[in-house]
Amino acid sequence: YAWMGLSGTGKSLALVTAAIKNLAMGKKVLYLSCEMSREEVAERFDAQLAQEAIWELYDKKDTVIAAIKEHVADLEDKRQLIISDFPAGSADVNQFRSHIARLKMLGFEPDVVIVDYIGEMKDIPGLKTYESRFRIVRDLKGLAREEKFLCLTAMQPNRSARELQEDPTKYIDDDNLADAFGQTRPLDGMWSINQGLKEKKANVARGFIVKSRRGKSRIDFLIQYN
């Protein structure tokens, strides 16, 4: 499954929120970041788990530590979350496969793997971008089925999406996907985040279910930011 949205609309935050929802159900989560450092991703997890602003984490570190300890207090194996980062443009699906294999040897078998995000992965040499991106998504789905985990990722729309944002009746769709329309074909589901300037100031956005193999699609919904 994938979130699609322009920069700054909260794709990575949506992925962190999804991870925390799964952590709350006792699932093990592996977060693979190709864009931000482990420390930056960890701050977002700390902020959501402790319900504190990112810029206040250090001043409220005792509250943050207490919240994390409480979160795993009833768990026998407290290794619920692993965050790994890779330099932009360096990681491919085979590297992820090897990384997961090493973690399994150490006793960590993820139920959920989050890839943040497709556009910062290494393109396949010798292929045009659209063909490379399709194969990356297809191979990620294959890895998810092989290892039996849920895979969540994010995608970046093209410039045409920016023109839609100020019209509350229009939504980013797979037609607006940067680099490759075909990369949505292997997906089981995709949501887009739509946010104009006034909506951004009001801390809201419009979500849109672009695709869903197992449910209804072409439906909009409200997103509120905290």
XYZ file of C-alpha atoms in Angstrom:
226
model
C 0.000 0.000 0.000
C 1.195 3.541 -0.662
C 0.519 7.143 0.310
C 0.945 9.721 -2.461
C 1.262 13.455 -1.873
C 3.337 16.547 -2.510
C 6.315 17.397 -0.306
C 5.292 18.666 3.121
C 1.794 17.167 3.125
C 2.646 14.406 5.603
C 3.450 11.210 3.704
C 6.179 10.228 6.163
C 3.993 11.184 9.123
C 1.234 8.966 7.728
C 3.719 6.094 7.561
C 4.831 6.699 11.159
C 1.201 6.849 12.294
C 0.462 3.564 10.530
C 3.525 2.029 12.190
C 2.369 3.147 15.638
C -1.110 1.733 15.059
C 0.517 -1.623 14.294
C 2.885 -1.351 17.262
C -0.188 -0.844 19.468
C -1.460 -4.213 18.236
C 1.785 -5.908 19.236
C 3.216 -6.067 15.710
C 6.922 -5.768 14.976
C 7.775 -2.916 12.617
C 10.848 -2.311 10.471
C 11.126 1.251 9.152
C 13.499 1.599 6.170
C 14.254 5.257 5.511
C 15.874 6.320 2.240
C 15.274 10.015 2.925
C 15.733 10.881 6.600
C 18.262 9.748 9.199
C 17.341 7.215 11.874
C 17.434 10.004 14.451
C 14.942 12.145 12.510
C 12.557 9.208 12.081
C 12.935 8.272 15.753
C 11.952 11.799 16.778
C 8.661 11.381 14.925
C 7.975 8.105 16.706
C 8.890 9.621 20.088
C 6.625 12.616 19.469
C 3.632 10.467 18.588
C 4.170 7.902 21.338
C 4.594 10.614 23.992
C 2.053 13.001 22.418
C 4.578 15.829 22.571
C 5.828 18.265 19.928
C 9.067 17.277 18.183
C 10.772 20.522 19.214
C 9.975 19.819 22.892
C 11.288 16.244 23.061
C 14.602 17.109 24.720
C 13.024 19.375 27.334
C 10.435 16.676 28.073
C 12.751 13.680 27.734
C 11.586 12.163 31.037
C 8.006 12.137 29.757
C 9.132 10.639 26.448
C 11.166 7.858 28.071
C 8.315 7.044 30.461
C 5.832 6.840 27.568
C 8.055 4.454 25.603
C 8.681 2.245 28.642
C 4.947 2.092 29.319
C 4.295 1.172 25.686
C 6.414 -1.990 25.905
C 5.903 -2.784 29.599
C 3.684 -5.834 29.001
C 5.744 -7.258 26.138
C 8.166 -10.135 26.701
C 10.266 -9.085 23.698
C 10.521 -5.305 23.799
C 12.201 -5.021 20.377
C 9.066 -3.867 18.584
C 10.607 -1.287 16.294
C 13.808 -1.098 14.288
C 14.656 1.985 12.216
C 17.310 1.656 9.505
C 18.476 4.374 7.152
C 20.138 4.197 3.742
C 21.774 6.979 1.708
C 19.389 8.362 -0.928
C 19.627 6.504 -4.217
C 21.684 3.645 -2.762
C 19.189 0.998 -1.634
C 17.416 -1.582 -3.780
C 15.050 -4.438 -2.990
C 17.881 -6.982 -2.766
C 19.596 -4.851 -0.143
C 16.363 -4.752 1.835
C 16.057 -8.540 1.491
C 19.563 -9.044 2.891
C 18.914 -6.585 5.715
C 15.719 -8.400 6.730
C 17.537 -11.749 6.605
C 20.213 -10.434 9.002
C 17.548 -9.134 11.397
C 15.761 -12.497 11.344
C 19.021 -14.190 12.323
C 19.053 -11.856 15.354
C 15.495 -12.892 16.240
C 13.632 -9.894 14.810
C 11.023 -10.931 12.241
C 8.973 -7.911 11.080
C 5.208 -8.031 10.616
C 5.242 -4.607 8.935
C 7.964 -3.101 6.736
C 7.773 0.581 5.839
C 9.798 1.964 2.930
C 10.162 5.740 2.975
C 10.142 6.130 0.047
C 10.123 4.603 -3.476
C 11.442 7.746 -5.169
C 14.653 7.668 -3.094
C 15.487 4.032 -3.858
C 18.161 3.027 -6.372
C 16.804 2.765 -9.908
C 17.602 -0.402 -11.845
C 20.560 0.281 -14.188
C 19.852 0.215 -17.896
C 16.102 0.781 -17.542
C 14.067 3.911 -18.117
C 12.747 5.463 -14.915
C 9.134 4.403 -15.449
C 10.125 0.763 -16.037
C 12.531 0.789 -13.095
C 9.907 2.165 -10.685
C 7.347 -0.421 -11.805
C 9.828 -3.230 -11.161
C 10.823 -1.815 -7.766
C 7.187 -1.804 -6.605
C 6.584 -5.242 -8.100
C 9.692 -6.682 -6.427
C 8.792 -5.092 -3.080
C 5.395 -6.750 -3.268
C 7.083 -10.041 -4.086
C 9.377 -9.687 -1.069
C 6.393 -8.865 1.159
C 4.582 -12.017 0.033
C 7.713 -14.131 0.361
C 8.424 -12.940 3.912
C 4.740 -12.533 4.869
C 4.758 -8.914 6.000
C 2.643 -5.853 5.253
C 4.572 -3.304 3.181
C 3.718 0.391 3.292
C 5.440 3.068 1.240
C 5.034 6.538 -0.246
C 5.172 8.050 -3.735
C 5.634 11.550 -5.120
C 3.165 13.040 -7.651
C 4.307 15.177 -10.584
C 3.898 18.907 -11.168
C 0.332 18.532 -12.445
C -0.709 17.611 -8.892
C 0.272 21.039 -7.561
C -2.258 22.726 -9.829
C -5.053 20.584 -8.368
C -4.441 21.453 -4.725
C -6.327 24.742 -4.627
C -9.490 23.167 -6.094
C -11.371 21.357 -3.285
C -13.312 19.296 -5.823
C -10.208 17.698 -7.378
C -7.851 15.041 -6.049
C -4.399 13.702 -6.820
C -4.902 10.479 -8.753
C -2.630 7.891 -10.342
C -2.605 10.044 -13.481
C -0.511 12.551 -11.484
C 2.126 10.075 -10.396
C 5.690 11.208 -10.985
C 8.011 9.082 -13.124
C 5.710 6.133 -13.791
C 1.982 5.569 -13.957
C 2.640 1.813 -14.145
C 4.175 1.619 -10.670
C 0.665 1.657 -9.160
C -0.321 -1.595 -10.884
C 1.256 -3.964 -8.332
C -0.208 -2.031 -5.388
C -3.118 -3.445 -3.399
C -4.137 0.059 -2.354
C -3.167 3.717 -2.551
C -4.301 6.917 -0.861
C -3.515 10.492 -1.862
C -3.119 13.531 0.409
C -4.589 16.732 -1.030
C -3.894 20.072 0.627
C -4.241 23.640 -0.584
C -2.669 26.662 1.089
C -5.752 27.517 3.194
C -6.086 23.885 4.269
C -2.434 23.794 5.303
C -2.936 26.864 7.510
C -5.973 25.173 9.065
C -4.071 21.896 9.679
C -6.434 19.820 7.552
C -6.291 18.007 4.220
C -8.456 15.877 1.949
C -7.626 12.208 1.644
C -8.681 10.208 -1.400
C -8.778 6.432 -1.857
C -7.214 6.065 -5.295
C -7.136 2.268 -5.342
C -8.280 -0.600 -3.143
C -8.293 -4.234 -4.200
C -10.210 -5.322 -1.107
C -12.630 -2.467 -0.567
C -14.241 0.625 -1.970
C -12.246 3.248 -3.841
C -12.736 6.718 -5.341
C -13.865 7.974 -1.914
C -12.644 11.131 -0.144
C -12.122 11.601 3.591
C -10.907 14.300 6.007
C -7.376 14.390 7.401
C -6.572 16.470 10.475
C -3.024 17.222 11.647
C -1.894 17.441 15.262
